[in-house]
Protein backbone atom coordinates (compact mmCIF):
# COMPACT_ATOMS: atom_id res chain seq x y z
CA UNK A 1 0.00 0.00 0.00
CA UNK A 2 1.35 3.44 -0.85
CA UNK A 3 1.83 6.10 1.83
CA UNK A 4 -0.91 8.13 0.13
CA UNK A 5 -3.39 5.23 0.42
CA UNK A 6 -2.35 4.53 4.01
CA UNK A 7 -2.89 8.14 4.92
CA UNK A 8 -6.60 7.90 4.01
CA UNK A 9 -7.35 4.84 6.16
CA UNK A 10 -9.52 5.27 9.22
CA UNK A 11 -7.73 3.25 11.89
CA UNK A 12 -9.68 4.54 14.87
CA UNK A 13 -11.54 1.25 15.47
CA UNK A 14 -8.45 -1.00 15.27
CA UNK A 15 -7.01 -2.16 18.62
CA UNK A 16 -3.61 -3.14 17.13
CA UNK A 17 -1.89 -1.23 14.35
CA UNK A 18 1.45 -1.83 12.59
CA UNK A 19 3.11 1.37 11.41
CA UNK A 20 5.97 0.96 8.98
CA UNK A 21 7.73 2.52 6.00
CA UNK A 22 11.18 3.11 4.61
CA UNK A 23 13.34 5.60 6.47
CA UNK A 24 13.59 8.93 4.70
CA UNK A 25 15.93 11.59 6.04
CA UNK A 26 16.30 9.87 9.44
CA UNK A 27 12.60 9.22 10.10
CA UNK A 28 9.49 7.38 8.84
CA UNK A 29 7.48 8.64 5.86
CA UNK A 30 5.76 11.96 6.75
CA UNK A 31 2.35 10.58 5.76
CA UNK A 32 2.79 7.71 8.20
CA UNK A 33 3.62 10.23 10.91
CA UNK A 34 0.36 12.04 10.11
CA UNK A 35 -1.56 8.77 10.38
CA UNK A 36 0.07 8.08 13.76
CA UNK A 37 -1.13 11.45 15.02
CA UNK A 38 -4.73 10.31 14.50
CA UNK A 39 -4.38 7.29 16.79
CA UNK A 40 -5.46 7.54 20.38
CA UNK A 41 -5.54 6.19 23.91
CA UNK A 42 -6.43 2.48 24.21
CA UNK A 43 -4.84 1.56 20.88
CA UNK A 44 -1.64 -0.46 20.61
CA UNK A 45 0.93 -0.11 17.84
CA UNK A 46 4.12 -1.73 16.64
CA UNK A 47 6.71 0.00 14.48
CA UNK A 48 8.75 -1.36 11.59
CA UNK A 49 11.02 0.09 8.95
CA UNK A 50 13.48 -0.61 6.17
CA UNK A 51 16.55 1.58 6.03
CA UNK A 52 19.74 2.10 4.09
CA UNK A 53 22.13 2.34 7.03
CA UNK A 54 23.44 -0.77 8.78
CA UNK A 55 22.01 0.32 12.14
CA UNK A 56 18.57 1.71 13.03
CA UNK A 57 19.95 4.19 15.58
CA UNK A 58 17.37 6.87 16.38
CA UNK A 59 15.32 6.48 13.20
CA UNK A 60 12.20 5.37 15.12
CA UNK A 61 12.42 8.11 17.74
CA UNK A 62 10.12 10.63 16.01
CA UNK A 63 7.34 8.08 15.46
CA UNK A 64 7.70 6.76 19.00
CA UNK A 65 7.38 10.31 20.30
CA UNK A 66 4.07 10.76 18.44
CA UNK A 67 2.76 7.50 19.89
CA UNK A 68 3.75 8.58 23.39
CA UNK A 69 2.00 11.94 22.94
CA UNK A 70 -1.14 10.15 21.71
CA UNK A 71 -0.99 7.67 24.60
CA UNK A 72 -0.73 4.73 22.21
CA UNK A 73 0.99 1.68 23.71
CA UNK A 74 4.14 0.66 21.86
CA UNK A 75 4.24 -3.15 21.50
CA UNK A 76 7.67 -3.43 19.91
CA UNK A 77 9.77 -2.35 16.96
CA UNK A 78 11.48 -4.04 14.04
CA UNK A 79 13.84 -2.77 11.40
CA UNK A 80 15.99 -4.27 8.68
CA UNK A 81 17.97 -2.99 5.73
CA UNK A 82 16.16 -2.34 2.45
CA UNK A 83 17.28 -1.69 -1.11
CA UNK A 84 18.70 1.81 -1.20
CA UNK A 85 19.26 3.84 -4.34
CA UNK A 86 20.03 7.19 -2.78
CA UNK A 87 23.17 9.33 -3.09
CA UNK A 88 26.37 7.48 -3.98
CA UNK A 89 24.48 4.16 -4.24
CA UNK A 90 23.13 5.44 -7.58
CA UNK A 91 26.59 4.94 -9.02
CA UNK A 92 26.53 1.21 -8.28
CA UNK A 93 22.85 0.53 -9.09
CA UNK A 94 21.84 0.74 -5.45
CA UNK A 95 23.02 -0.58 -2.11
CA UNK A 96 21.70 -3.45 0.05
CA UNK A 97 20.82 -5.41 -3.08
CA UNK A 98 18.38 -8.25 -2.40
CA UNK A 99 17.28 -6.74 0.92
CA UNK A 100 14.99 -7.36 2.68
CA UNK A 101 15.81 -11.03 2.09
CA UNK A 102 14.40 -14.31 3.37
CA UNK A 103 16.24 -14.12 6.66
CA UNK A 104 14.85 -10.61 7.28
CA UNK A 105 11.38 -11.95 6.56
CA UNK A 106 11.90 -14.76 9.03
CA UNK A 107 13.08 -12.31 11.70
CA UNK A 108 10.05 -10.11 10.97
CA UNK A 109 7.72 -13.09 11.39
CA UNK A 110 9.38 -14.02 14.68
CA UNK A 111 8.95 -10.45 15.84
CA UNK A 112 5.24 -10.55 15.02
CA UNK A 113 4.77 -13.88 16.76
CA UNK A 114 6.48 -12.49 19.84
CA UNK A 115 4.49 -9.30 20.14
CA UNK A 116 0.99 -10.10 18.92
CA UNK A 117 -1.59 -11.40 21.34
CA UNK A 118 -1.83 -15.18 21.39
CA UNK A 119 -5.25 -15.29 19.79
CA UNK A 120 -3.97 -13.44 16.72
CA UNK A 121 -0.95 -15.60 16.02
CA UNK A 122 -2.16 -19.17 16.53
CA UNK A 123 -4.49 -21.04 14.19
CA UNK A 124 -7.97 -21.71 15.47
CA UNK A 125 -7.78 -25.47 16.01
CA UNK A 126 -9.76 -27.25 18.74
CA UNK A 127 -7.45 -29.04 21.20
CA UNK A 128 -7.70 -32.83 21.51
CA UNK A 129 -6.74 -34.93 24.50
CA UNK A 130 -3.30 -36.53 24.12
CA UNK A 131 -2.43 -34.41 21.08
CA UNK A 132 0.15 -31.61 21.24
CA UNK A 133 1.18 -30.62 17.72
CA UNK A 134 -1.51 -29.45 15.32
CA UNK A 135 -1.31 -28.41 11.68
CA UNK A 136 -4.04 -26.29 10.15
CA UNK A 137 -4.45 -28.15 6.86
CA UNK A 138 -6.49 -25.30 5.38
CA UNK A 139 -3.64 -22.80 5.53
CA UNK A 140 -0.64 -25.18 5.26
CA UNK A 141 1.03 -24.89 1.86
CA UNK A 142 3.30 -27.91 2.36
CA UNK A 143 6.51 -25.91 2.03
CA UNK A 144 8.31 -28.25 4.44
CA UNK A 145 9.93 -25.51 6.55
CA UNK A 146 8.50 -27.08 9.72
CA UNK A 147 9.82 -30.52 8.72
CA UNK A 148 13.33 -29.16 8.22
CA UNK A 149 13.35 -27.09 11.39
CA UNK A 150 12.09 -29.80 13.78
CA UNK A 151 15.08 -31.43 15.51
CA UNK A 152 12.89 -34.36 16.62
CA UNK A 153 11.38 -35.26 13.21
CA UNK A 154 7.87 -34.80 14.54
CA UNK A 155 6.48 -33.72 11.17
CA UNK A 156 6.56 -34.86 7.58
CA UNK A 157 4.92 -33.88 4.31
CA UNK A 158 2.12 -36.06 3.03
CA UNK A 159 -0.12 -35.25 0.07
CA UNK A 160 1.29 -31.73 -0.08
CA UNK A 161 0.56 -30.88 3.58
CA UNK A 162 2.55 -31.07 6.81
CA UNK A 163 1.38 -33.91 9.04
CA UNK A 164 2.36 -34.90 12.56
CA UNK A 165 3.95 -38.35 12.74
CA UNK A 166 5.62 -38.38 16.17
CA UNK A 167 3.59 -36.11 18.41
CA UNK A 168 5.02 -37.75 21.52
CA UNK A 169 8.58 -36.65 20.58
CA UNK A 170 7.74 -32.93 20.49
CA UNK A 171 9.84 -30.96 22.98
CA UNK A 172 7.85 -27.75 22.49
CA UNK A 173 10.91 -25.95 21.12
CA UNK A 174 8.50 -24.10 18.74
CA UNK A 175 10.97 -24.02 15.86
CA UNK A 176 8.27 -25.39 13.52
CA UNK A 177 5.67 -22.79 14.52
CA UNK A 178 8.21 -19.94 14.50
CA UNK A 179 9.36 -20.82 11.00
CA UNK A 180 5.89 -21.40 9.54
CA UNK A 181 5.18 -18.53 7.15
CA UNK A 182 1.47 -19.41 7.12
CA UNK A 183 1.05 -19.52 10.90
CA UNK A 184 -0.42 -23.01 10.44
CA UNK A 185 1.13 -24.75 13.44
CA UNK A 186 -0.15 -24.84 16.96
CA UNK A 187 1.72 -26.54 19.82
CA UNK A 188 0.05 -27.08 23.13
CA UNK A 189 1.38 -28.79 26.26
CA UNK A 190 -0.02 -28.44 29.76
CA UNK A 191 2.29 -27.16 32.50
CA UNK A 192 2.58 -30.71 33.84
CA UNK A 193 3.60 -32.02 30.42
CA UNK A 194 6.15 -29.24 30.03
CA UNK A 195 7.79 -30.28 33.28
CA UNK A 196 7.80 -33.91 32.12
CA UNK A 197 9.45 -32.91 28.84
CA UNK A 198 12.07 -30.83 30.65
CA UNK A 199 12.96 -33.61 33.10
CA UNK A 200 13.04 -36.25 30.33
CA UNK A 201 15.36 -34.21 28.15
CA UNK A 202 17.56 -33.01 30.99
CA UNK A 203 18.73 -36.63 31.29
CA UNK A 204 19.52 -37.03 27.57
CA UNK A 205 23.03 -36.67 26.26
CA UNK A 206 22.00 -36.51 22.58
CA UNK A 207 18.91 -36.22 20.38
C1 LIG B 1 14.77 10.37 -0.03
C2 LIG B 1 15.37 9.22 0.74
C3 LIG B 1 15.93 9.46 1.97
C4 LIG B 1 16.51 8.39 2.69
N1 LIG B 1 17.05 8.62 3.93
C5 LIG B 1 17.60 7.60 4.63
C6 LIG B 1 18.17 7.82 5.90
O1 LIG B 1 18.18 8.91 6.45
N2 LIG B 1 18.72 6.75 6.55
C7 LIG B 1 18.72 5.49 6.01
O2 LIG B 1 19.24 4.57 6.64
N3 LIG B 1 18.17 5.26 4.81
C8 LIG B 1 17.62 6.28 4.10
N4 LIG B 1 17.05 6.04 2.87
C9 LIG B 1 17.02 4.67 2.34
C10 LIG B 1 15.65 4.04 2.55
O3 LIG B 1 15.29 4.05 3.91
C11 LIG B 1 15.66 2.60 2.08
O4 LIG B 1 16.04 2.56 0.75
C12 LIG B 1 14.28 1.97 2.29
O5 LIG B 1 14.41 0.58 2.14
C13 LIG B 1 13.28 2.53 1.30
O6 LIG B 1 12.04 1.89 1.45
P1 LIG B 1 10.98 1.93 0.24
O7 LIG B 1 11.57 1.05 -0.85
O8 LIG B 1 9.73 1.38 0.84
O9 LIG B 1 10.87 3.36 -0.19
C14 LIG B 1 16.49 7.07 2.15
C15 LIG B 1 15.89 6.87 0.89
C16 LIG B 1 15.33 7.90 0.20
C17 LIG B 1 14.71 7.64 -1.16
mmCIF file of C-alpha atoms and ligand atoms in Angstrom:
data_model
loop_
_atom_site.group_PDB
_atom_site.id
_atom_site.type_symbol
_atom_site.label_atom_id
_atom_site.label_comp_id
_atom_site.label_asym_id
_atom_site.label_seq_id
_atom_site.Cartn_x
_atom_site.Cartn_y
_atom_site.Cartn_z
ATOM 1 C CA UNK A 1 0.000 0.000 0.000
ATOM 2 C CA UNK A 2 1.347 3.442 -0.847
ATOM 3 C CA UNK A 3 1.828 6.099 1.829
ATOM 4 C CA UNK A 4 -0.906 8.134 0.126
ATOM 5 C CA UNK A 5 -3.385 5.232 0.422
ATOM 6 C CA UNK A 6 -2.348 4.525 4.010
ATOM 7 C CA UNK A 7 -2.887 8.136 4.924
ATOM 8 C CA UNK A 8 -6.598 7.899 4.015
ATOM 9 C CA UNK A 9 -7.351 4.839 6.158
ATOM 10 C CA UNK A 10 -9.520 5.271 9.217
ATOM 11 C CA UNK A 11 -7.727 3.252 11.894
ATOM 12 C CA UNK A 12 -9.682 4.538 14.871
ATOM 13 C CA UNK A 13 -11.539 1.252 15.468
ATOM 14 C CA UNK A 14 -8.453 -1.003 15.271
ATOM 15 C CA UNK A 15 -7.012 -2.157 18.619
ATOM 16 C CA UNK A 16 -3.606 -3.135 17.135
ATOM 17 C CA UNK A 17 -1.893 -1.232 14.346
ATOM 18 C CA UNK A 18 1.445 -1.827 12.586
ATOM 19 C CA UNK A 19 3.110 1.372 11.409
ATOM 20 C CA UNK A 20 5.971 0.962 8.983
ATOM 21 C CA UNK A 21 7.728 2.520 6.002
ATOM 22 C CA UNK A 22 11.181 3.108 4.614
ATOM 23 C CA UNK A 23 13.343 5.598 6.474
ATOM 24 C CA UNK A 24 13.588 8.930 4.699
ATOM 25 C CA UNK A 25 15.934 11.591 6.037
ATOM 26 C CA UNK A 26 16.297 9.868 9.442
ATOM 27 C CA UNK A 27 12.603 9.220 10.102
ATOM 28 C CA UNK A 28 9.493 7.382 8.842
ATOM 29 C CA UNK A 29 7.480 8.642 5.858
ATOM 30 C CA UNK A 30 5.762 11.960 6.748
ATOM 31 C CA UNK A 31 2.348 10.583 5.760
ATOM 32 C CA UNK A 32 2.792 7.712 8.201
ATOM 33 C CA UNK A 33 3.623 10.226 10.911
ATOM 34 C CA UNK A 34 0.359 12.035 10.112
ATOM 35 C CA UNK A 35 -1.558 8.775 10.379
ATOM 36 C CA UNK A 36 0.066 8.078 13.764
ATOM 37 C CA UNK A 37 -1.127 11.454 15.023
ATOM 38 C CA UNK A 38 -4.733 10.314 14.503
ATOM 39 C CA UNK A 39 -4.378 7.286 16.786
ATOM 40 C CA UNK A 40 -5.461 7.544 20.382
ATOM 41 C CA UNK A 41 -5.543 6.186 23.914
ATOM 42 C CA UNK A 42 -6.431 2.481 24.205
ATOM 43 C CA UNK A 43 -4.839 1.563 20.881
ATOM 44 C CA UNK A 44 -1.637 -0.459 20.606
ATOM 45 C CA UNK A 45 0.928 -0.112 17.844
ATOM 46 C CA UNK A 46 4.116 -1.730 16.644
ATOM 47 C CA UNK A 47 6.707 0.002 14.484
ATOM 48 C CA UNK A 48 8.748 -1.356 11.592
ATOM 49 C CA UNK A 49 11.022 0.085 8.949
ATOM 50 C CA UNK A 50 13.483 -0.612 6.175
ATOM 51 C CA UNK A 51 16.548 1.576 6.027
ATOM 52 C CA UNK A 52 19.737 2.104 4.087
ATOM 53 C CA UNK A 53 22.128 2.343 7.025
ATOM 54 C CA UNK A 54 23.439 -0.769 8.778
ATOM 55 C CA UNK A 55 22.010 0.320 12.139
ATOM 56 C CA UNK A 56 18.575 1.709 13.033
ATOM 57 C CA UNK A 57 19.952 4.190 15.580
ATOM 58 C CA UNK A 58 17.367 6.866 16.377
ATOM 59 C CA UNK A 59 15.322 6.478 13.198
ATOM 60 C CA UNK A 60 12.202 5.366 15.116
ATOM 61 C CA UNK A 61 12.420 8.110 17.738
ATOM 62 C CA UNK A 62 10.122 10.635 16.014
ATOM 63 C CA UNK A 63 7.340 8.081 15.462
ATOM 64 C CA UNK A 64 7.703 6.765 18.999
ATOM 65 C CA UNK A 65 7.378 10.307 20.302
ATOM 66 C CA UNK A 66 4.065 10.762 18.435
ATOM 67 C CA UNK A 67 2.762 7.497 19.893
ATOM 68 C CA UNK A 68 3.748 8.580 23.392
ATOM 69 C CA UNK A 69 1.996 11.940 22.939
ATOM 70 C CA UNK A 70 -1.139 10.149 21.708
ATOM 71 C CA UNK A 71 -0.988 7.665 24.601
ATOM 72 C CA UNK A 72 -0.731 4.727 22.206
ATOM 73 C CA UNK A 73 0.989 1.678 23.712
ATOM 74 C CA UNK A 74 4.143 0.656 21.856
ATOM 75 C CA UNK A 75 4.244 -3.149 21.504
ATOM 76 C CA UNK A 76 7.674 -3.425 19.910
ATOM 77 C CA UNK A 77 9.766 -2.352 16.962
ATOM 78 C CA UNK A 78 11.484 -4.041 14.043
ATOM 79 C CA UNK A 79 13.839 -2.765 11.396
ATOM 80 C CA UNK A 80 15.993 -4.268 8.677
ATOM 81 C CA UNK A 81 17.968 -2.991 5.729
ATOM 82 C CA UNK A 82 16.160 -2.342 2.452
ATOM 83 C CA UNK A 83 17.285 -1.694 -1.112
ATOM 84 C CA UNK A 84 18.705 1.812 -1.197
ATOM 85 C CA UNK A 85 19.263 3.842 -4.342
ATOM 86 C CA UNK A 86 20.030 7.191 -2.776
ATOM 87 C CA UNK A 87 23.167 9.327 -3.086
ATOM 88 C CA UNK A 88 26.366 7.484 -3.977
ATOM 89 C CA UNK A 89 24.481 4.157 -4.244
ATOM 90 C CA UNK A 90 23.130 5.445 -7.584
ATOM 91 C CA UNK A 91 26.590 4.944 -9.024
ATOM 92 C CA UNK A 92 26.526 1.210 -8.277
ATOM 93 C CA UNK A 93 22.854 0.526 -9.090
ATOM 94 C CA UNK A 94 21.836 0.736 -5.455
ATOM 95 C CA UNK A 95 23.017 -0.583 -2.109
ATOM 96 C CA UNK A 96 21.695 -3.451 0.051
ATOM 97 C CA UNK A 97 20.822 -5.411 -3.078
ATOM 98 C CA UNK A 98 18.380 -8.252 -2.402
ATOM 99 C CA UNK A 99 17.281 -6.739 0.921
ATOM 100 C CA UNK A 100 14.994 -7.364 2.683
ATOM 101 C CA UNK A 101 15.808 -11.027 2.093
ATOM 102 C CA UNK A 102 14.396 -14.313 3.372
ATOM 103 C CA UNK A 103 16.236 -14.119 6.664
ATOM 104 C CA UNK A 104 14.852 -10.608 7.278
ATOM 105 C CA UNK A 105 11.375 -11.948 6.559
ATOM 106 C CA UNK A 106 11.896 -14.758 9.033
ATOM 107 C CA UNK A 107 13.081 -12.311 11.699
ATOM 108 C CA UNK A 108 10.048 -10.113 10.972
ATOM 109 C CA UNK A 109 7.716 -13.090 11.392
ATOM 110 C CA UNK A 110 9.379 -14.023 14.675
ATOM 111 C CA UNK A 111 8.946 -10.449 15.843
ATOM 112 C CA UNK A 112 5.235 -10.549 15.019
ATOM 113 C CA UNK A 113 4.772 -13.878 16.756
ATOM 114 C CA UNK A 114 6.476 -12.491 19.836
ATOM 115 C CA UNK A 115 4.487 -9.296 20.143
ATOM 116 C CA UNK A 116 0.987 -10.098 18.915
ATOM 117 C CA UNK A 117 -1.594 -11.397 21.345
ATOM 118 C CA UNK A 118 -1.827 -15.176 21.387
ATOM 119 C CA UNK A 119 -5.245 -15.286 19.789
ATOM 120 C CA UNK A 120 -3.971 -13.441 16.722
ATOM 121 C CA UNK A 121 -0.954 -15.601 16.021
ATOM 122 C CA UNK A 122 -2.159 -19.171 16.526
ATOM 123 C CA UNK A 123 -4.491 -21.042 14.194
ATOM 124 C CA UNK A 124 -7.973 -21.712 15.469
ATOM 125 C CA UNK A 125 -7.777 -25.474 16.015
ATOM 126 C CA UNK A 126 -9.760 -27.247 18.741
ATOM 127 C CA UNK A 127 -7.451 -29.043 21.198
ATOM 128 C CA UNK A 128 -7.696 -32.830 21.513
ATOM 129 C CA UNK A 129 -6.741 -34.933 24.503
ATOM 130 C CA UNK A 130 -3.304 -36.535 24.124
ATOM 131 C CA UNK A 131 -2.434 -34.405 21.082
ATOM 132 C CA UNK A 132 0.146 -31.608 21.237
ATOM 133 C CA UNK A 133 1.184 -30.623 17.720
ATOM 134 C CA UNK A 134 -1.513 -29.446 15.322
ATOM 135 C CA UNK A 135 -1.310 -28.409 11.678
ATOM 136 C CA UNK A 136 -4.042 -26.290 10.152
ATOM 137 C CA UNK A 137 -4.448 -28.146 6.861
ATOM 138 C CA UNK A 138 -6.488 -25.297 5.381
ATOM 139 C CA UNK A 139 -3.638 -22.797 5.533
ATOM 140 C CA UNK A 140 -0.636 -25.177 5.264
ATOM 141 C CA UNK A 141 1.034 -24.887 1.859
ATOM 142 C CA UNK A 142 3.298 -27.909 2.359
ATOM 143 C CA UNK A 143 6.514 -25.905 2.026
ATOM 144 C CA UNK A 144 8.310 -28.246 4.442
ATOM 145 C CA UNK A 145 9.933 -25.511 6.555
ATOM 146 C CA UNK A 146 8.505 -27.080 9.715
ATOM 147 C CA UNK A 147 9.818 -30.517 8.721
ATOM 148 C CA UNK A 148 13.328 -29.157 8.216
ATOM 149 C CA UNK A 149 13.348 -27.092 11.392
ATOM 150 C CA UNK A 150 12.091 -29.797 13.777
ATOM 151 C CA UNK A 151 15.084 -31.435 15.511
ATOM 152 C CA UNK A 152 12.887 -34.364 16.616
ATOM 153 C CA UNK A 153 11.383 -35.265 13.209
ATOM 154 C CA UNK A 154 7.866 -34.803 14.543
ATOM 155 C CA UNK A 155 6.477 -33.720 11.166
ATOM 156 C CA UNK A 156 6.563 -34.863 7.579
ATOM 157 C CA UNK A 157 4.916 -33.876 4.307
ATOM 158 C CA UNK A 158 2.119 -36.058 3.026
ATOM 159 C CA UNK A 159 -0.123 -35.247 0.071
ATOM 160 C CA UNK A 160 1.286 -31.725 -0.076
ATOM 161 C CA UNK A 161 0.562 -30.884 3.581
ATOM 162 C CA UNK A 162 2.546 -31.075 6.805
ATOM 163 C CA UNK A 163 1.379 -33.906 9.039
ATOM 164 C CA UNK A 164 2.360 -34.899 12.557
ATOM 165 C CA UNK A 165 3.955 -38.353 12.739
ATOM 166 C CA UNK A 166 5.622 -38.383 16.166
ATOM 167 C CA UNK A 167 3.592 -36.108 18.408
ATOM 168 C CA UNK A 168 5.018 -37.751 21.521
ATOM 169 C CA UNK A 169 8.576 -36.654 20.585
ATOM 170 C CA UNK A 170 7.738 -32.926 20.494
ATOM 171 C CA UNK A 171 9.844 -30.964 22.982
ATOM 172 C CA UNK A 172 7.848 -27.751 22.490
ATOM 173 C CA UNK A 173 10.913 -25.950 21.120
ATOM 174 C CA UNK A 174 8.502 -24.096 18.743
ATOM 175 C CA UNK A 175 10.966 -24.019 15.859
ATOM 176 C CA UNK A 176 8.266 -25.395 13.521
ATOM 177 C CA UNK A 177 5.674 -22.787 14.515
ATOM 178 C CA UNK A 178 8.213 -19.939 14.495
ATOM 179 C CA UNK A 179 9.359 -20.817 11.002
ATOM 180 C CA UNK A 180 5.889 -21.403 9.544
ATOM 181 C CA UNK A 181 5.177 -18.535 7.146
ATOM 182 C CA UNK A 182 1.469 -19.410 7.119
ATOM 183 C CA UNK A 183 1.047 -19.522 10.900
ATOM 184 C CA UNK A 184 -0.418 -23.006 10.435
ATOM 185 C CA UNK A 185 1.135 -24.746 13.437
ATOM 186 C CA UNK A 186 -0.146 -24.837 16.961
ATOM 187 C CA UNK A 187 1.717 -26.535 19.822
ATOM 188 C CA UNK A 188 0.046 -27.084 23.133
ATOM 189 C CA UNK A 189 1.378 -28.791 26.256
ATOM 190 C CA UNK A 190 -0.019 -28.438 29.755
ATOM 191 C CA UNK A 191 2.290 -27.161 32.497
ATOM 192 C CA UNK A 192 2.583 -30.711 33.844
ATOM 193 C CA UNK A 193 3.596 -32.018 30.419
ATOM 194 C CA UNK A 194 6.152 -29.244 30.027
ATOM 195 C CA UNK A 195 7.785 -30.277 33.281
ATOM 196 C CA UNK A 196 7.800 -33.906 32.123
ATOM 197 C CA UNK A 197 9.455 -32.907 28.844
ATOM 198 C CA UNK A 198 12.070 -30.832 30.654
ATOM 199 C CA UNK A 199 12.961 -33.610 33.096
ATOM 200 C CA UNK A 200 13.040 -36.254 30.332
ATOM 201 C CA UNK A 201 15.363 -34.210 28.145
ATOM 202 C CA UNK A 202 17.558 -33.014 30.990
ATOM 203 C CA UNK A 203 18.731 -36.629 31.289
ATOM 204 C CA UNK A 204 19.520 -37.027 27.570
ATOM 205 C CA UNK A 205 23.030 -36.667 26.255
ATOM 206 C CA UNK A 206 22.003 -36.513 22.580
ATOM 207 C CA UNK A 207 18.913 -36.219 20.383
HETATM 208 C C1 LIG B 1 14.769 10.365 -0.026
HETATM 209 C C2 LIG B 1 15.369 9.222 0.735
HETATM 210 C C3 LIG B 1 15.934 9.458 1.966
HETATM 211 C C4 LIG B 1 16.508 8.388 2.691
HETATM 212 N N1 LIG B 1 17.050 8.617 3.928
HETATM 213 C C5 LIG B 1 17.601 7.602 4.627
HETATM 214 C C6 LIG B 1 18.168 7.815 5.902
HETATM 215 O O1 LIG B 1 18.177 8.905 6.454
HETATM 216 N N2 LIG B 1 18.716 6.747 6.549
HETATM 217 C C7 LIG B 1 18.717 5.489 6.013
HETATM 218 O O2 LIG B 1 19.239 4.566 6.638
HETATM 219 N N3 LIG B 1 18.168 5.264 4.807
HETATM 220 C C8 LIG B 1 17.620 6.282 4.097
HETATM 221 N N4 LIG B 1 17.047 6.037 2.875
HETATM 222 C C9 LIG B 1 17.024 4.668 2.343
HETATM 223 C C10 LIG B 1 15.652 4.042 2.553
HETATM 224 O O3 LIG B 1 15.293 4.052 3.907
HETATM 225 C C11 LIG B 1 15.658 2.598 2.081
HETATM 226 O O4 LIG B 1 16.041 2.558 0.752
HETATM 227 C C12 LIG B 1 14.284 1.973 2.288
HETATM 228 O O5 LIG B 1 14.409 0.579 2.139
HETATM 229 C C13 LIG B 1 13.281 2.527 1.303
HETATM 230 O O6 LIG B 1 12.045 1.885 1.451
HETATM 231 P P1 LIG B 1 10.979 1.930 0.240
HETATM 232 O O7 LIG B 1 11.572 1.052 -0.851
HETATM 233 O O8 LIG B 1 9.732 1.383 0.837
HETATM 234 O O9 LIG B 1 10.871 3.363 -0.187
HETATM 235 C C14 LIG B 1 16.489 7.072 2.147
HETATM 236 C C15 LIG B 1 15.892 6.875 0.890
HETATM 237 C C16 LIG B 1 15.332 7.899 0.196
HETATM 238 C C17 LIG B 1 14.706 7.636 -1.160
#
